[in-house]
Short mmCIF file of C-alpha atoms in Angstrom, two decimals:
data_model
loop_
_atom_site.label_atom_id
_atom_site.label_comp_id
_atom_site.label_asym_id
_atom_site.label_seq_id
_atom_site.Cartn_x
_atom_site.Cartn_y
_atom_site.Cartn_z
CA UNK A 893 0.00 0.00 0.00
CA UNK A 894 0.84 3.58 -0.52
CA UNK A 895 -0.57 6.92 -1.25
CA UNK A 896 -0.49 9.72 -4.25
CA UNK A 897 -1.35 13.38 -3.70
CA UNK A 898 -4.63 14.55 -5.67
CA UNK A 899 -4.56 17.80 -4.91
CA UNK A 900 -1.70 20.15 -5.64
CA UNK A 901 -0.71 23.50 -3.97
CA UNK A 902 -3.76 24.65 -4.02
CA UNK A 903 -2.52 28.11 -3.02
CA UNK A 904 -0.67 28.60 -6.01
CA UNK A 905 -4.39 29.05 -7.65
CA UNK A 906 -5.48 30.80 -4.96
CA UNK A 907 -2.57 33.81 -5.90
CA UNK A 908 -2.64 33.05 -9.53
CA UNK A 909 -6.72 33.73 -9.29
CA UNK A 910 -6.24 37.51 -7.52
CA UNK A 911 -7.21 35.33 -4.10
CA UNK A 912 -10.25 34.29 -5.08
CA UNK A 913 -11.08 30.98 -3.85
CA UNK A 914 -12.15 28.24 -6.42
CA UNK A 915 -13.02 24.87 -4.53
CA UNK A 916 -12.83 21.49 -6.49
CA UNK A 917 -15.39 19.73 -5.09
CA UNK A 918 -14.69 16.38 -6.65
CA UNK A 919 -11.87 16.24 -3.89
CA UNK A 920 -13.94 18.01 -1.22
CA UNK A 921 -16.16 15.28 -1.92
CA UNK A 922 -13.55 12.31 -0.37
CA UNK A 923 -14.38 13.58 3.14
CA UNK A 924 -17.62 13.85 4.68
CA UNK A 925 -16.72 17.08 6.36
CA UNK A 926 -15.96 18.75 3.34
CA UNK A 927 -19.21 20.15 2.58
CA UNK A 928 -18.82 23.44 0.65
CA UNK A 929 -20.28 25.24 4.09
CA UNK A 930 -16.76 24.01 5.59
CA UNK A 931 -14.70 24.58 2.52
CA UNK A 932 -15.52 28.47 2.62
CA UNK A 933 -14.97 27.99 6.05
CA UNK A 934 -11.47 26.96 5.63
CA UNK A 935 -11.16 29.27 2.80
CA UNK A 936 -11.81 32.01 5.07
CA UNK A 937 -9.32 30.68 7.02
CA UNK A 938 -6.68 30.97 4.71
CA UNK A 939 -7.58 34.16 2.96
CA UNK A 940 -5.28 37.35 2.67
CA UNK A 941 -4.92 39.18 6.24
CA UNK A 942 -4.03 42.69 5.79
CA UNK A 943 -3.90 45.75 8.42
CA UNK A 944 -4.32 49.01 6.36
CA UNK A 945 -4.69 52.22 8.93
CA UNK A 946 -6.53 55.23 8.42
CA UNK A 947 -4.86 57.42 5.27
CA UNK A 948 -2.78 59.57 7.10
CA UNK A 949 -0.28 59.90 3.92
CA UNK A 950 1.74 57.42 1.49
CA UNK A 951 4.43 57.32 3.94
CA UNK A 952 2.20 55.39 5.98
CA UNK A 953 0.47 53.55 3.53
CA UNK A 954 3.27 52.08 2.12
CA UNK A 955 4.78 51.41 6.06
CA UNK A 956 1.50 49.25 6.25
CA UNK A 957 1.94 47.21 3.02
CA UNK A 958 5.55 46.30 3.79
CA UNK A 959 4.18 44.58 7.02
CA UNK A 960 0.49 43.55 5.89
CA UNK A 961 0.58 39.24 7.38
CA UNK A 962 -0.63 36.77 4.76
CA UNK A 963 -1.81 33.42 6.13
CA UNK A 964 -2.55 30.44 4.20
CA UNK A 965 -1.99 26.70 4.36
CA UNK A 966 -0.72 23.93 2.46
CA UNK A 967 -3.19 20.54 2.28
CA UNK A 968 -1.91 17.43 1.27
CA UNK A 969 -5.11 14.47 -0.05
CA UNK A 970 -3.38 10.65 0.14
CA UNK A 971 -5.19 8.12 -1.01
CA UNK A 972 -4.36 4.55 -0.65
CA UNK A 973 -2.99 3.01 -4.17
CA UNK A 974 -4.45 -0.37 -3.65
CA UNK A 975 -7.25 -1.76 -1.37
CA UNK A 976 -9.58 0.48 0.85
CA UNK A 977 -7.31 0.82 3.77
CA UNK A 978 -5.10 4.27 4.28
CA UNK A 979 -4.44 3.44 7.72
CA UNK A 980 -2.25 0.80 7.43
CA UNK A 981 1.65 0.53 9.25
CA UNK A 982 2.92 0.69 5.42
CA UNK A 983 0.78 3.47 4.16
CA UNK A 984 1.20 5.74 7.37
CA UNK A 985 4.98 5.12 6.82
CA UNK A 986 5.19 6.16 3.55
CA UNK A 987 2.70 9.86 4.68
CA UNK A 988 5.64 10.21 7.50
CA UNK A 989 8.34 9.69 5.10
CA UNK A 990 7.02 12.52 2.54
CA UNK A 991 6.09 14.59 5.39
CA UNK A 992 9.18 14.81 6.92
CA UNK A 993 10.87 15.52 3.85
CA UNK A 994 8.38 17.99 3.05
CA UNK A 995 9.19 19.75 6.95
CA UNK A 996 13.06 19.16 5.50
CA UNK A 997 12.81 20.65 2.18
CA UNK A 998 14.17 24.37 1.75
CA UNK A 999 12.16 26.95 2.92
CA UNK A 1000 9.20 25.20 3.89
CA UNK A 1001 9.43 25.70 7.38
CA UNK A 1002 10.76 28.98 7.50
CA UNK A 1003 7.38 30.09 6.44
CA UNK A 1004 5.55 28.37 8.57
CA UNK A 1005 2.68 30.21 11.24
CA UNK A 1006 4.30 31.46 14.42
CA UNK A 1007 3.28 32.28 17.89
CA UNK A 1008 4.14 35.03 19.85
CA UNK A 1009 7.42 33.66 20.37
CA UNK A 1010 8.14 32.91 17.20
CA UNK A 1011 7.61 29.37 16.73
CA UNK A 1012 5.62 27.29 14.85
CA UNK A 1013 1.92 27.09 15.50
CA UNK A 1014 -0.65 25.62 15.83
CA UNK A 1015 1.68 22.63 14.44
CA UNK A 1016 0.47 20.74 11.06
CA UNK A 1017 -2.50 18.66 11.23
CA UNK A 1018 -2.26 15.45 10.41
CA UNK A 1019 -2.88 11.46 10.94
CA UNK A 1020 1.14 11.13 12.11
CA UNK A 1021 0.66 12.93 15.02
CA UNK A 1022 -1.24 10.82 17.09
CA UNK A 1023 -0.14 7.59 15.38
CA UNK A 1024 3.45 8.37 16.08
CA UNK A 1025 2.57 9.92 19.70
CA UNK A 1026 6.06 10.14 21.99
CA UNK A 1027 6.14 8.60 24.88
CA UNK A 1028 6.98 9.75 28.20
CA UNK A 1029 7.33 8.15 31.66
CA UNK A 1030 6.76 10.49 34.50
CA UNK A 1031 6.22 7.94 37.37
CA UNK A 1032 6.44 3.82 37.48
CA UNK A 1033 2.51 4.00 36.38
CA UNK A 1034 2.04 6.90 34.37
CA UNK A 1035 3.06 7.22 30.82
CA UNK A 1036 2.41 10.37 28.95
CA UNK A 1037 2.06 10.84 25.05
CA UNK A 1038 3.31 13.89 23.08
CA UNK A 1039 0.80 14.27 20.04
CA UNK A 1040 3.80 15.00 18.01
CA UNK A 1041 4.35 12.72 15.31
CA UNK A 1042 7.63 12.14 16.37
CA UNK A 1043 7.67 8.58 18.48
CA UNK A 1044 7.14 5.12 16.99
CA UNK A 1045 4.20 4.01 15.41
CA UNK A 1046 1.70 3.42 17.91
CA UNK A 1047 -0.94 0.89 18.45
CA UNK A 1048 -3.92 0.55 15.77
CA UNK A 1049 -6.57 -0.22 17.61
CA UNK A 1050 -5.89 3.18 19.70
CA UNK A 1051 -5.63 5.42 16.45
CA UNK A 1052 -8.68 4.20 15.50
CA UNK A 1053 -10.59 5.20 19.04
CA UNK A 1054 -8.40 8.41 18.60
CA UNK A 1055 -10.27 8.68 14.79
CA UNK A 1056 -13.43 7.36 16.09
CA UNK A 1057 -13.97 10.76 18.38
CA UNK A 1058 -13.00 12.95 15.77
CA UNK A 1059 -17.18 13.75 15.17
CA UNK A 1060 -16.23 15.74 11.71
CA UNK A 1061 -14.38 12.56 10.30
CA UNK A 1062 -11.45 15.15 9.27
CA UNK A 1063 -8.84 12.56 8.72
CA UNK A 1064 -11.52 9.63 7.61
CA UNK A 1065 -13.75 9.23 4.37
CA UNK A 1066 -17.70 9.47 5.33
CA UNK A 1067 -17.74 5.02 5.14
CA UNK A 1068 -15.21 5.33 8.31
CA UNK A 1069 -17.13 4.01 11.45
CA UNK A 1070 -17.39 1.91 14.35
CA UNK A 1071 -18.57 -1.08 11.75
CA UNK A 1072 -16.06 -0.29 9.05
CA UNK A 1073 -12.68 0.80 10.91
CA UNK A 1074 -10.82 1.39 7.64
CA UNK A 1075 -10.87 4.52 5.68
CA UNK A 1076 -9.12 4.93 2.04
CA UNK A 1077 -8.19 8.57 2.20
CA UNK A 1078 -6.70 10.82 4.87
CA UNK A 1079 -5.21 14.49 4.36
CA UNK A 1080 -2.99 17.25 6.20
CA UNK A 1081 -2.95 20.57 6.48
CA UNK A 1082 0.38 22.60 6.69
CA UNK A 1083 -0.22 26.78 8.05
CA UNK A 1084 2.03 28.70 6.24
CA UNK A 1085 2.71 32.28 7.29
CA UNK A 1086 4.24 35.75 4.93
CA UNK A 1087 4.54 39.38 4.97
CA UNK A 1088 4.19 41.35 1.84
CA UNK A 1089 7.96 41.91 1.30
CA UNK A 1090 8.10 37.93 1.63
CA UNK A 1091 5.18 37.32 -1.36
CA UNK A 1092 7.73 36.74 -4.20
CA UNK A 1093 10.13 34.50 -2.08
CA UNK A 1094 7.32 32.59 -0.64
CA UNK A 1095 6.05 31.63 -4.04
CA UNK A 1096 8.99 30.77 -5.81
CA UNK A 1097 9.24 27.98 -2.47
CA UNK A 1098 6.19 26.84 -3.91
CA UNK A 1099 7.15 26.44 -6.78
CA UNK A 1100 10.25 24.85 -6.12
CA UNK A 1101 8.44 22.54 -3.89
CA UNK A 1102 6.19 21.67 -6.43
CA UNK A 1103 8.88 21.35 -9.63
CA UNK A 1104 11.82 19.55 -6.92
CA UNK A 1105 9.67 17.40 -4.90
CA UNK A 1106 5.90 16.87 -5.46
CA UNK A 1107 5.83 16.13 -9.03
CA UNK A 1108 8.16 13.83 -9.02
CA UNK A 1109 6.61 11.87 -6.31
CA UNK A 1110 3.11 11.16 -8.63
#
């Protein structure tokens, strides 16, 4: 088993198209909770935030441009290539191998969205996270799990409680249930963050992404 990526960069069409937000809802339509209520939801989301204060001359104006925030995100659609079954040890293996490489490759992390202090968050969302939870032991009976994508692949039968909660089936197809504990697509969702002096630089990462990595994976 292993996965492809239907949807590409989908923010590249959202610049190339003036920030308008088309929505291909032949994708949307892999996930239950992508209804096109929670599509402009998430569009919203990810569209253009920009501070512009009252005209008190060009001086100013301009001031505000240079530092007007952009906010988007990134979302990666895997589908399994055979059988019905994305959540398998072989097929989440293969979504940590690309995402790590994707967290690794030039760039890509230096724009991502930043607290207060400067470091990345909210983190990405995505199915690695809880399946490779780190562990922790704080006392002879107490073991504590880091959400983090970062330990070893967990236990099965726990993701799929974990997936089972999620109400909005984010990371599941609509068939995924207590009956049917398999689901054949999963996605993630990577917040990137820019200011306007950053536009061109940011894109042409895209695009490199895109032209060095991603196509070459399909």
């Amino acid at each position: 088993l292993g996965f492809f990526i239907p949807a590409w960069l989908g923010f590249l069409g959202f610049q190339a198209a003036g920030y308008t937000v088309p929505v291909d809802m032949e994708v949307s339509s892999y996930l239950l909770s992508d209804s096109q209520v929670r599509w402009t939801a998430d569009a919203i989301k990810a569209a253009v935030i920009s501070f512009h204060p009252p005209d008190e001359g060009v001086s100013r104006r301009l001031q505000a441009e240079e530092e007007s925030k952009f906010v988007s995100s990134v979302d990666f659609f895997y589908t399994a290539k055979t059988g019905d079954n994305i959540l398998t040890p072989e097929a989440l293996g293969e979504i940590r191998d690309f995402e790590s490489k994707l967290k690794a490759f030039p760039g890509f992390m230096a724009f991502c969205l930043k607290d207060d202090e400067r470091k990345c968050h909210p983190p990405p969302v995505t199915v690695i996270s809880p399946s490779y939870a780190s562990k922790t032991r704080s006392n002879a009976t107490h073991v504590q799990k880091q959400l983090n994508g970062e330990g070893e692949l967990g236990d099965l039968e726990e993701l799929m409680l974990v997936l089972l909660q999620d109400e909005d089936q984010w990371f599941t197809d609509s068939e995924f249930g207590p009956q049917n504990l398999k689901s054949r697509y999963t996605r993630s969702k990577f917040f990137q963050e820019y200011y306007n002096a950053e536009k061109a630089s940011h894109r042409q990462m895209l695009i490199s992404l895109f032209n060095d990595m991603l196509i070459k994976i399909s």
